[in-house]
Coordinates of N, CA, C and O in Angstrom, one line a residue:
H1 N -56.3 -94.3 -79.4 CA -56.6 -95.5 -80.2 C -56.9 -95.1 -81.7 O -57.0 -96.0 -82.5
L2 N -57.2 -93.9 -82.0 CA -57.5 -93.5 -83.3 C -56.3 -93.6 -84.2 O -56.4 -93.9 -85.4
A3 N -55.1 -93.3 -83.7 CA -53.9 -93.3 -84.5 C -53.6 -94.8 -85.0 O -53.1 -94.9 -86.1
S4 N -54.0 -95.7 -84.2 CA -53.8 -97.1 -84.6 C -54.8 -97.6 -85.6 O -54.6 -98.6 -86.3
R5 N -55.9 -96.9 -85.7 CA -57.0 -97.3 -86.7 C -57.5 -96.1 -87.3 O -58.6 -95.6 -87.1
P6 N -56.7 -95.5 -88.3 CA -57.1 -94.2 -88.9 C -58.5 -94.3 -89.6 O -59.1 -93.3 -89.8
V7 N -59.0 -95.5 -90.0 CA -60.3 -95.6 -90.6 C -61.4 -95.1 -89.7 O -62.4 -94.7 -90.2
R8 N -61.1 -95.1 -88.4 CA -62.1 -94.6 -87.5 C -62.2 -93.1 -87.3 O -63.2 -92.6 -86.8
I9 N -61.3 -92.4 -87.9 CA -61.2 -90.9 -87.7 C -62.5 -90.2 -88.3 O -63.1 -89.4 -87.6
P10 N -62.9 -90.5 -89.5 CA -64.1 -89.9 -90.0 C -65.3 -90.2 -89.1 O -66.1 -89.3 -88.9
K11 N -65.5 -91.4 -88.6 CA -66.6 -91.7 -87.8 C -66.5 -90.9 -86.5 O -67.6 -90.4 -86.0
Y12 N -65.3 -90.8 -85.9 CA -65.1 -90.0 -84.7 C -65.5 -88.5 -84.9 O -66.2 -87.9 -84.1
A13 N -65.0 -88.0 -86.0 CA -65.3 -86.6 -86.3 C -66.8 -86.4 -86.6 O -67.4 -85.4 -86.1
W14 N -67.4 -87.3 -87.2 CA -68.9 -87.2 -87.5 C -69.6 -87.2 -86.1 O -70.6 -86.4 -85.9
N15 N -69.2 -88.1 -85.2 CA -69.8 -88.2 -83.9 C -69.7 -86.9 -83.2 O -70.6 -86.4 -82.5
L16 N -68.5 -86.3 -83.2 CA -68.3 -85.0 -82.5 C -69.2 -83.9 -83.1 O -69.8 -83.1 -82.3
W17 N -69.3 -83.9 -84.4 CA -70.1 -82.9 -85.1 C -71.6 -83.1 -84.7 O -72.3 -82.1 -84.4
L18 N -72.1 -84.3 -84.7 CA -73.4 -84.6 -84.3 C -73.7 -84.2 -82.8 O -74.8 -83.6 -82.5
R19 N -72.8 -84.5 -82.0 CA -72.9 -84.1 -80.6 C -73.0 -82.6 -80.4 O -73.8 -82.1 -79.6
R20 N -72.1 -81.9 -81.1 CA -72.1 -80.4 -81.0 C -73.4 -79.9 -81.5 O -74.0 -79.0 -80.9
R21 N -73.9 -80.3 -82.6 CA -75.2 -79.9 -83.2 C -76.3 -80.1 -82.2 O -77.2 -79.3 -82.0
A22 N -76.3 -81.3 -81.5 CA -77.3 -81.6 -80.5 C -77.3 -80.7 -79.4 O -78.3 -80.2 -78.9
R23 N -76.1 -80.4 -78.9 CA -75.9 -79.4 -77.8 C -76.5 -78.1 -78.1 O -77.1 -77.4 -77.4
L24 N -76.1 -77.6 -79.4 CA -76.5 -76.3 -79.8 C -78.0 -76.2 -79.9 O -78.6 -75.1 -79.8
R25 N -78.7 -77.3 -80.1 CA -80.1 -77.3 -80.2 C -80.8 -77.6 -78.9 O -82.0 -77.8 -78.8
G26 N -80.0 -77.6 -77.8 CA -80.6 -77.7 -76.5 C -80.7 -79.2 -75.9 O -81.3 -79.4 -74.9
F27 N -80.2 -80.1 -76.7 CA -80.3 -81.5 -76.2 C -79.2 -81.7 -75.1 O -78.1 -81.2 -75.2
A28 N -79.5 -82.6 -74.1 CA -78.6 -82.9 -73.1 C -77.6 -83.9 -73.7 O -78.0 -84.9 -74.3
M29 N -76.3 -83.6 -73.6 CA -75.3 -84.5 -74.2 C -74.1 -84.7 -73.2 O -73.8 -83.7 -72.5
P30 N -73.6 -85.9 -73.1 CA -72.4 -86.0 -72.2 C -71.2 -85.2 -72.7 O -71.2 -84.9 -73.9
D31 N -70.3 -84.9 -71.8 CA -69.1 -84.2 -72.2 C -68.2 -85.1 -73.1 O -67.5 -84.5 -74.0
S32 N -68.2 -86.4 -72.9 CA -67.4 -87.3 -73.8 C -67.9 -88.7 -73.5 O -68.8 -88.9 -72.7
W33 N -67.3 -89.6 -74.2 CA -67.6 -91.0 -73.9 C -66.3 -91.7 -73.5 O -65.2 -91.3 -73.9
V34 N -66.4 -92.6 -72.6 CA -65.3 -93.3 -72.0 C -65.5 -94.8 -72.3 O -66.6 -95.4 -72.1
E35 N -64.5 -95.4 -72.9 CA -64.6 -96.9 -73.2 C -63.3 -97.6 -73.2 O -62.3 -97.0 -73.3
I36 N -63.4 -98.9 -73.0 CA -62.3 -99.8 -73.1 C -62.5 -100.7 -74.3 O -61.6 -101.4 -74.7
T37 N -63.7 -100.6 -74.8 CA -64.1 -101.5 -76.0 C -63.0 -101.5 -77.1 O -62.7 -102.6 -77.6
A38 N -62.5 -100.4 -77.4 CA -61.5 -100.3 -78.5 C -60.2 -101.2 -78.2 O -59.5 -101.7 -79.0
L39 N -60.0 -101.3 -76.9 CA -58.8 -102.1 -76.4 C -59.1 -103.6 -76.5 O -58.2 -104.4 -76.3
G40 N -60.4 -103.9 -76.7 CA -60.8 -105.3 -76.6 C -60.1 -106.2 -77.5 O -60.1 -107.4 -77.4
R41 N -59.5 -105.7 -78.5 CA -58.8 -106.5 -79.5 C -57.4 -106.9 -79.0 O -56.8 -107.8 -79.5
R42 N -57.0 -106.3 -77.9 CA -55.7 -106.7 -77.2 C -56.0 -107.6 -76.1 O -56.8 -107.2 -75.1
K43 N -55.5 -108.8 -76.1 CA -55.8 -109.8 -75.1 C -55.5 -109.2 -73.7 O -54.5 -108.7 -73.4
G44 N -56.5 -109.4 -72.8 CA -56.4 -109.0 -71.4 C -56.7 -107.5 -71.1 O -56.6 -107.1 -70.0
S45 N -57.0 -106.7 -72.1 CA -57.2 -105.3 -71.9 C -58.6 -105.0 -71.3 O -58.7 -104.0 -70.5
V46 N -59.5 -105.8 -71.6 CA -60.9 -105.7 -71.0 C -60.8 -106.5 -69.7 O -60.9 -107.7 -69.7
S47 N -60.6 -105.8 -68.6 CA -60.4 -106.5 -67.3 C -60.9 -105.7 -66.1 O -61.1 -104.5 -66.3
L48 N -61.1 -106.3 -65.0 CA -61.5 -105.6 -63.8 C -60.5 -104.5 -63.5 O -60.9 -103.4 -63.1
K49 N -59.2 -104.9 -63.6 CA -58.2 -103.9 -63.3 C -58.3 -102.7 -64.1 O -58.2 -101.5 -63.6
N50 N -58.5 -102.8 -65.4 CA -58.6 -101.6 -66.3 C -59.9 -100.8 -66.0 O -59.9 -99.6 -66.1
Y51 N -61.0 -101.5 -65.7 CA -62.2 -100.8 -65.4 C -62.1 -100.0 -64.1 O -62.6 -98.9 -64.0
T52 N -61.5 -100.6 -63.1 CA -61.3 -99.9 -61.9 C -60.3 -98.7 -62.1 O -60.5 -97.6 -61.5
R53 N -59.3 -98.8 -62.9 CA -58.4 -97.7 -63.3 C -59.2 -96.6 -64.0 O -59.0 -95.4 -63.7
L54 N -60.1 -97.0 -64.9 CA -60.9 -96.0 -65.6 C -61.7 -95.2 -64.6 O -61.8 -94.0 -64.6
L55 N -62.4 -95.9 -63.6 CA -63.1 -95.2 -62.6 C -62.3 -94.2 -61.8 O -62.7 -93.1 -61.5
A56 N -61.1 -94.6 -61.5 CA -60.2 -93.7 -60.7 C -59.7 -92.5 -61.5 O -59.2 -91.5 -60.9
N57 N -59.8 -92.6 -62.8 CA -59.2 -91.5 -63.7 C -60.2 -90.8 -64.5 O -59.8 -89.9 -65.3
V58 N -61.5 -91.0 -64.4 CA -62.4 -90.3 -65.2 C -62.5 -88.9 -64.8 O -62.5 -88.6 -63.6
P59 N -62.4 -87.9 -65.7 CA -62.5 -86.5 -65.3 C -63.8 -86.1 -64.8 O -64.8 -86.8 -65.0
E60 N -63.9 -84.9 -64.2 CA -65.2 -84.4 -63.8 C -66.1 -84.1 -65.0 O -65.6 -83.9 -66.1
G61 N -67.4 -84.2 -64.8 CA -68.3 -83.9 -65.8 C -69.2 -85.1 -66.1 O -69.3 -86.1 -65.3
F62 N -69.9 -85.1 -67.2 CA -70.8 -86.2 -67.5 C -70.2 -86.9 -68.7 O -69.9 -86.4 -69.7
H63 N -70.0 -88.2 -68.5 CA -69.3 -89.1 -69.5 C -70.2 -90.3 -69.8 O -70.6 -91.0 -68.8
E64 N -70.3 -90.6 -71.0 CA -71.0 -91.9 -71.4 C -70.0 -93.0 -71.3 O -69.0 -93.0 -71.9
F65 N -70.4 -94.0 -70.4 CA -69.5 -95.1 -70.2 C -70.0 -96.2 -71.2 O -71.0 -96.8 -71.0
V66 N -69.2 -96.5 -72.2 CA -69.6 -97.4 -73.3 C -69.1 -98.8 -73.0 O -67.9 -99.0 -72.8
T67 N -70.0 -99.7 -72.9 CA -69.7 -101.1 -72.7 C -70.6 -102.0 -73.6 O -71.7 -101.5 -74.0
H68 N -70.2 -103.2 -73.9 CA -71.0 -104.1 -74.7 C -70.9 -105.5 -74.0 O -70.5 -106.5 -74.6
P69 N -71.3 -105.6 -72.7 CA -71.3 -106.9 -72.1 C -72.3 -107.8 -72.7 O -73.3 -107.4 -73.2
G70 N -72.0 -109.1 -72.6 CA -73.0 -110.1 -73.1 C -72.6 -111.5 -72.9 O -71.5 -111.8 -72.4
Y71 N -73.5 -112.4 -73.3 CA -73.3 -113.8 -73.3 C -73.1 -114.2 -74.8 O -74.0 -113.8 -75.6
V72 N -72.1 -114.9 -75.1 CA -71.8 -115.2 -76.5 C -72.6 -116.5 -76.8 O -72.4 -117.5 -76.2
D73 N -73.4 -116.5 -77.8 CA -74.1 -117.7 -78.3 C -74.1 -117.7 -79.8 O -73.5 -116.8 -80.4
D74 N -74.7 -118.7 -80.4 CA -74.7 -118.8 -81.9 C -75.3 -117.6 -82.6 O -74.8 -117.1 -83.6
E75 N -76.3 -117.0 -82.0 CA -77.0 -115.9 -82.6 C -76.0 -114.7 -82.6 O -75.9 -114.0 -83.6
L76 N -75.4 -114.4 -81.5 CA -74.4 -113.3 -81.5 C -73.2 -113.5 -82.4 O -72.8 -112.6 -83.1
R77 N -72.7 -114.8 -82.5 CA -71.7 -115.1 -83.4 C -72.1 -114.8 -84.8 O -71.2 -114.4 -85.6
R78 N -73.3 -115.0 -85.1 CA -73.8 -114.7 -86.5 C -73.8 -113.2 -86.8 O -73.6 -112.9 -88.0
W79 N -74.0 -112.4 -85.9 CA -74.1 -110.9 -86.1 C -72.9 -110.1 -85.7 O -72.9 -108.9 -86.1
S80 N -72.0 -110.6 -84.9 CA -71.0 -109.7 -84.4 C -69.6 -110.4 -84.4 O -69.5 -111.6 -84.4
T81 N -68.6 -109.6 -84.5 CA -67.2 -110.1 -84.4 C -66.7 -109.7 -83.0 O -65.6 -110.2 -82.6
Y82 N -67.3 -108.9 -82.3 CA -66.9 -108.5 -80.9 C -67.5 -109.5 -79.9 O -68.6 -109.4 -79.5
L83 N -66.8 -110.6 -79.6 CA -67.3 -111.7 -78.9 C -66.7 -111.9 -77.5 O -67.3 -111.6 -76.5
T84 N -65.5 -112.4 -77.5 CA -64.8 -112.7 -76.2 C -64.8 -111.5 -75.3 O -65.1 -111.6 -74.1
P85 N -64.4 -110.3 -75.8 CA -64.4 -109.1 -74.9 C -65.8 -108.8 -74.3 O -65.8 -108.3 -73.2
R86 N -66.9 -109.2 -74.9 CA -68.2 -109.0 -74.3 C -68.3 -109.8 -73.0 O -68.8 -109.3 -72.0
E87 N -67.8 -111.0 -73.0 CA -67.9 -111.9 -71.8 C -66.9 -111.3 -70.8 O -67.2 -111.3 -69.6
D88 N -65.7 -110.8 -71.2 CA -64.8 -110.2 -70.2 C -65.4 -109.0 -69.6 O -65.3 -108.8 -68.4
E89 N -66.1 -108.2 -70.4 CA -66.8 -107.0 -69.8 C -67.9 -107.4 -68.8 O -68.0 -106.8 -67.8
R90 N -68.7 -108.4 -69.2 CA -69.7 -108.8 -68.3 C -69.2 -109.3 -67.0 O -69.6 -108.9 -65.9
R91 N -68.1 -110.1 -67.0 CA -67.5 -110.6 -65.8 C -66.9 -109.4 -64.9 O -67.1 -109.4 -63.7
A92 N -66.3 -108.4 -65.6 CA -65.7 -107.3 -64.8 C -66.8 -106.5 -64.2 O -66.7 -106.1 -63.1
L93 N -67.9 -106.2 -65.0 CA -68.9 -105.3 -64.5 C -69.7 -105.9 -63.4 O -70.3 -105.2 -62.5
L94 N -69.8 -107.3 -63.4 CA -70.6 -108.0 -62.3 C -69.8 -108.3 -61.1 O -70.3 -108.8 -60.1
D95 N -68.5 -108.1 -61.2 CA -67.6 -108.5 -60.1 C -67.8 -107.5 -58.9 O -67.9 -106.3 -59.1
P96 N -68.0 -108.1 -57.7 CA -68.3 -107.2 -56.5 C -67.1 -106.2 -56.3 O -67.4 -105.1 -55.8
R97 N -65.9 -106.5 -56.7 CA -64.8 -105.5 -56.6 C -65.0 -104.3 -57.5 O -64.7 -103.2 -57.1
F98 N -65.7 -104.5 -58.6 CA -66.0 -103.3 -59.5 C -67.1 -102.5 -58.8 O -67.0 -101.3 -58.7
R99 N -68.1 -103.1 -58.3 CA -69.1 -102.4 -57.5 C -68.5 -101.6 -56.4 O -68.9 -100.5 -56.1
D100 N -67.6 -102.2 -55.6 CA -66.9 -101.5 -54.5 C -66.1 -100.3 -55.0 O -66.1 -99.2 -54.4
A101 N -65.4 -100.5 -56.1 CA -64.6 -99.4 -56.7 C -65.5 -98.3 -57.2 O -65.2 -97.1 -57.0
L102 N -66.6 -98.6 -57.8 CA -67.6 -97.6 -58.2 C -68.1 -96.8 -57.0 O -68.2 -95.6 -57.0
A103 N -68.4 -97.5 -55.9 CA -69.0 -96.9 -54.7 C -68.0 -95.9 -54.1 O -68.4 -94.9 -53.5
T104 N -66.7 -96.2 -54.2 CA -65.7 -95.3 -53.6 C -65.0 -94.3 -54.6 O -64.2 -93.5 -54.2
S105 N -65.4 -94.4 -55.8 CA -64.8 -93.6 -56.9 C -65.2 -92.1 -57.0 O -64.5 -91.3 -57.5
G106 N -66.4 -91.9 -56.5 CA -66.9 -90.5 -56.7 C -67.7 -90.4 -57.9 O -68.4 -89.4 -58.2
V107 N -67.7 -91.5 -58.7 CA -68.5 -91.5 -60.0 C -70.0 -91.8 -59.6 O -70.2 -92.7 -58.8
V108 N -70.9 -91.1 -60.2 CA -72.3 -91.2 -59.9 C -73.0 -91.7 -61.2 O -72.8 -91.0 -62.2
L109 N -73.6 -92.8 -61.1 CA -74.4 -93.3 -62.3 C -75.6 -92.4 -62.5 O -76.3 -92.1 -61.5
S110 N -75.8 -92.0 -63.7 CA -76.9 -91.1 -64.0 C -77.4 -91.4 -65.4 O -76.8 -92.2 -66.2
G111 N -78.4 -90.7 -65.8 CA -79.0 -90.8 -67.1 C -79.0 -89.5 -67.8 O -78.6 -88.5 -67.3
Y112 N -79.5 -89.5 -69.0 CA -79.5 -88.2 -69.8 C -80.3 -87.2 -69.2 O -80.1 -86.0 -69.3
R113 N -81.4 -87.5 -68.4 CA -82.2 -86.5 -67.7 C -81.4 -85.8 -66.7 O -81.8 -84.7 -66.2
D114 N -80.3 -86.3 -66.2 CA -79.5 -85.7 -65.2 C -78.5 -84.7 -65.7 O -77.9 -83.9 -65.0
I115 N -78.3 -84.7 -67.0 CA -77.3 -83.8 -67.7 C -77.9 -82.5 -67.9 O -79.0 -82.4 -68.5
P116 N -77.3 -81.4 -67.4 CA -77.8 -80.1 -67.6 C -77.8 -79.8 -69.1 O -76.9 -80.0 -69.8
R117 N -79.0 -79.3 -69.6 CA -79.1 -78.9 -71.0 C -78.5 -77.5 -71.2 O -78.8 -76.6 -70.3
Q118 N -77.9 -77.2 -72.3 CA -77.4 -75.9 -72.6 C -78.6 -75.1 -73.1 O -79.4 -75.6 -73.9
S119 N -78.6 -73.8 -72.8 CA -79.7 -73.0 -73.3 C -79.4 -72.7 -74.8 O -78.2 -72.6 -75.2
V120 N -80.4 -72.6 -75.6 CA -80.3 -72.4 -77.0 C -80.3 -70.9 -77.2 O -81.2 -70.2 -76.8
S121 N -79.2 -70.4 -77.8 CA -79.1 -69.0 -78.1 C -79.5 -68.7 -79.6 O -79.2 -69.5 -80.5
S122 N -80.2 -67.6 -79.7 CA -80.7 -67.3 -81.1 C -79.6 -66.5 -81.9 O -78.9 -65.8 -81.4

């Protein structure tokens, strides 16, 4: 998705650099982040079908699963342009079929405390 929005490349590079620095300093960091959010601008891309596909294809390791589910109200409209996909994400994540797919996927929900920290070398 970076090729379609080159303006995001510096932000992506900055994020990678920050993550690397954090790892080198011994902080627990996920191997990568996984999201469908960037696809949210394409109608129908944030869906139960795509979330279950994501679960089936996530590589081994620790990955930050990025979502922005929510209820759209006047306050959110005032502060964000990411609106309809939030409701689509909420519906997909609360769907019992997503929960079933998660249970059979081999993906284990965890937190930063579960990520092994790299030892800091001098």
